Coordinates of C-alpha atoms in Angstrom, one line a residue:
M1 CA 0.0 0.0 0.0
R2 CA 1.4 3.4 -0.9
R3 CA 1.9 6.0 1.8
D4 CA 0.6 9.0 -0.1
T5 CA -2.9 7.6 -0.5
P6 CA -5.1 7.3 2.6
A7 CA -6.4 3.9 3.5
R8 CA -10.1 3.6 2.5
P9 CA -12.4 1.1 4.1
I10 CA -13.8 -1.5 1.7
N11 CA -17.5 -1.1 1.4
R12 CA -19.0 -4.1 -0.4
P13 CA -22.6 -4.2 -1.2
A14 CA -24.7 -7.0 0.2
S15 CA -25.0 -8.5 -3.3
S16 CA -21.2 -9.0 -3.5
M17 CA -21.2 -10.8 -0.2
A18 CA -23.9 -13.2 -1.5
Q19 CA -22.0 -13.8 -4.6
R20 CA -19.1 -15.2 -2.7
T21 CA -21.2 -18.2 -1.5
A22 CA -20.9 -21.3 -3.5
G23 CA -24.3 -20.9 -5.1
G24 CA -23.9 -17.2 -5.6
T25 CA -20.9 -17.4 -7.8
V26 CA -22.6 -20.0 -10.0
M27 CA -25.7 -17.9 -10.3
N28 CA -23.6 -14.8 -11.0
R29 CA -21.8 -16.6 -13.8
S30 CA -25.0 -18.0 -15.3
E31 CA -26.6 -14.6 -15.1
N32 CA -23.7 -13.0 -16.9
T33 CA -23.8 -15.8 -19.5
L34 CA -27.5 -15.2 -20.0
K35 CA -26.9 -11.5 -20.5
D36 CA -24.2 -12.2 -23.0
L37 CA -26.4 -14.7 -24.9
S38 CA -29.3 -12.1 -24.8
K39 CA -27.0 -9.5 -26.3
K40 CA -25.9 -11.9 -29.0
Q41 CA -29.5 -12.8 -29.7
K42 CA -30.5 -9.2 -30.2
E43 CA -27.4 -8.6 -32.4
Y44 CA -28.1 -11.6 -34.6
V45 CA -31.8 -10.8 -35.0
G46 CA -30.9 -7.1 -35.8
K47 CA -28.5 -8.2 -38.5
M48 CA -31.1 -10.5 -40.0
L49 CA -33.7 -7.8 -40.0
E50 CA -31.2 -5.2 -41.4
N51 CA -30.1 -7.5 -44.2
F52 CA -33.7 -8.6 -45.1
L53 CA -34.8 -5.0 -45.3
E54 CA -31.9 -4.1 -47.6
I55 CA -32.8 -7.0 -49.8
L56 CA -36.4 -5.7 -50.0
K57 CA -35.1 -2.2 -50.9
L58 CA -32.9 -3.6 -53.7
M59 CA -35.9 -5.5 -55.2
K60 CA -37.4 -2.9 -57.4
L61 CA -39.0 -3.1 -60.8
E62 CA -37.8 -0.8 -63.6
E63 CA -39.1 -0.7 -67.1
D64 CA -35.9 0.2 -68.9
R65 CA -33.5 -2.8 -68.5
G66 CA -31.9 -2.5 -71.9
T67 CA -29.3 0.2 -71.2
P68 CA -25.8 -1.0 -70.4
I69 CA -25.6 1.1 -67.2
R70 CA -28.8 -0.5 -65.9
V71 CA -27.5 -4.0 -66.7
Q72 CA -24.4 -3.3 -64.7
T73 CA -26.3 -1.9 -61.7
A74 CA -28.7 -4.8 -61.9
E75 CA -25.8 -7.3 -61.7
Q76 CA -24.3 -5.3 -58.8
E77 CA -27.7 -5.3 -57.0
Q78 CA -28.0 -9.0 -57.6
L79 CA -24.6 -9.6 -56.1
E80 CA -25.4 -7.4 -53.1
M81 CA -28.7 -9.3 -52.6
A82 CA -26.8 -12.6 -52.6
V83 CA -24.3 -11.3 -50.0
R84 CA -27.1 -10.0 -47.8
A85 CA -28.9 -13.3 -48.2
A86 CA -25.8 -15.1 -47.1
N87 CA -25.6 -12.7 -44.1
V88 CA -29.2 -13.6 -43.2
V89 CA -28.3 -17.3 -43.4
R90 CA -25.2 -16.8 -41.2
S91 CA -27.2 -14.9 -38.6
A92 CA -29.8 -17.7 -38.6
E93 CA -27.0 -20.3 -38.1
N94 CA -25.6 -18.2 -35.2
L95 CA -29.1 -18.1 -33.7
L96 CA -29.3 -21.9 -33.9
A97 CA -25.9 -22.2 -32.2
L98 CA -27.0 -19.7 -29.6
S99 CA -30.1 -21.8 -28.9
E100 CA -27.9 -24.9 -28.5
D101 CA -25.7 -22.9 -26.0
L102 CA -28.8 -21.9 -24.0
K103 CA -29.9 -25.6 -23.8
K104 CA -26.5 -26.5 -22.5
L105 CA -26.5 -23.7 -20.0
F106 CA -29.9 -24.6 -18.6
F107 CA -29.1 -28.3 -18.5
L108 CA -25.8 -27.8 -16.8
N109 CA -27.1 -25.3 -14.2
D110 CA -30.2 -27.4 -13.4
F111 CA -28.8 -28.7 -10.1
P112 CA -32.1 -29.7 -8.4
Y113 CA -32.9 -31.9 -11.4
I114 CA -29.4 -33.4 -11.4
T115 CA -29.5 -34.0 -7.7
Q116 CA -33.0 -35.6 -8.0
T117 CA -31.8 -37.9 -10.8
V118 CA -28.7 -39.0 -8.9
Q119 CA -30.8 -39.7 -5.8
K120 CA -33.3 -41.7 -7.8
A121 CA -30.5 -43.7 -9.4
R122 CA -28.9 -44.3 -5.9
D123 CA -32.2 -45.5 -4.5
T124 CA -32.8 -47.8 -7.4
A125 CA -29.3 -49.3 -7.1
K126 CA -29.8 -49.7 -3.3
A127 CA -33.1 -51.5 -3.8
E128 CA -31.5 -53.8 -6.5
S129 CA -28.6 -54.5 -4.1
I130 CA -31.0 -55.5 -1.3
E131 CA -33.0 -57.7 -3.7
T132 CA -29.8 -59.4 -5.0
Q133 CA -28.6 -60.0 -1.4
A134 CA -32.0 -61.6 -0.5
R135 CA -31.8 -63.8 -3.6
M136 CA -28.3 -64.9 -2.7
I137 CA -29.3 -65.8 0.8
Y138 CA -32.3 -67.7 -0.5
I139 CA -30.1 -69.6 -3.0
Y140 CA -27.5 -70.2 -0.3
R141 CA -30.0 -71.7 2.1
E142 CA -31.6 -73.8 -0.7
M143 CA -28.1 -75.2 -1.6
E144 CA -27.4 -75.8 2.1
N145 CA -30.6 -77.8 2.5
E146 CA -30.0 -79.8 -0.6
L147 CA -26.4 -80.6 0.4
L148 CA -27.5 -81.6 3.9
D149 CA -30.1 -83.9 2.3
L150 CA -27.5 -85.4 0.0
E151 CA -25.1 -85.9 2.9
E152 CA -27.8 -87.7 4.9
E153 CA -28.7 -89.8 1.9
Y154 CA -25.2 -90.7 0.7
G155 CA -23.1 -90.3 3.8
S156 CA -20.6 -88.0 2.0
V157 CA -17.7 -86.3 3.6
W158 CA -19.0 -83.0 2.2
Y159 CA -20.7 -80.9 4.8
L160 CA -21.6 -77.3 5.5
K161 CA -20.1 -75.6 8.5
P162 CA -22.9 -74.4 10.8
Q163 CA -21.2 -71.0 11.2
D164 CA -20.4 -70.2 7.5
P165 CA -18.7 -66.7 7.3
I166 CA -20.5 -65.9 4.0
L167 CA -24.0 -66.5 5.5
S168 CA -23.2 -64.7 8.7
D169 CA -22.0 -61.6 6.8
L170 CA -25.1 -61.5 4.7
T171 CA -27.6 -62.0 7.5
N172 CA -25.9 -59.6 9.9
G173 CA -26.1 -56.7 7.4
D174 CA -22.3 -56.4 7.1
A175 CA -22.5 -56.8 3.4
P176 CA -20.9 -54.0 1.3
H177 CA -23.2 -51.2 0.2

C-alpha cells in the first residue's frame, strides 16, 4: 500500500457478499452468461432484419432494363442481394448455435434436477442390491438344505459348517453397500 494515499475502508454491497457463496458465484456466472447470450441474440436478430430490409429495398422493378448502365447496376444489386442473403443465413445459423448454448446452459445449471436424478438412481441401485442379497441368501439356504439332504442320503464327507462366514456376513447386514 502506498503511503501517499489514505487507506479507505472497503465497502462491499450485500450482493457481492452473497455472490461469494458457492451458489452465488454459479448464479452470477449464469446470469452473466444469460446477459451475453441475450446481447448476441439481439445482435443476430438485428443483423437478420437489417439484411432482409436491404434485400427488400434492392428489389425494385424498372421498365428500362436494356441500357448498359442499368444492366451493370442490376448485376451489382443482384450480387449485393446474394451477399445479404448469405448474411441472413449466417445470422440464422448463429441463432441456432445460440439456442444450443442456451440448452447446454440450462441443462448444466439445473442442479435440483441433477440431484434428484442422482438420488433416484442411488435409491434404485440400493433396492436392487438388497433384492440381490436376498436372492443370494435364498439360493445359499436352498443349496445348504440340498447338500444336507444329499449328505444324509449318501453319507458323504462333504458338509456345510454351521457358522459359515458368508452367510453370517449377509444375514448380519455387514454386506458391502
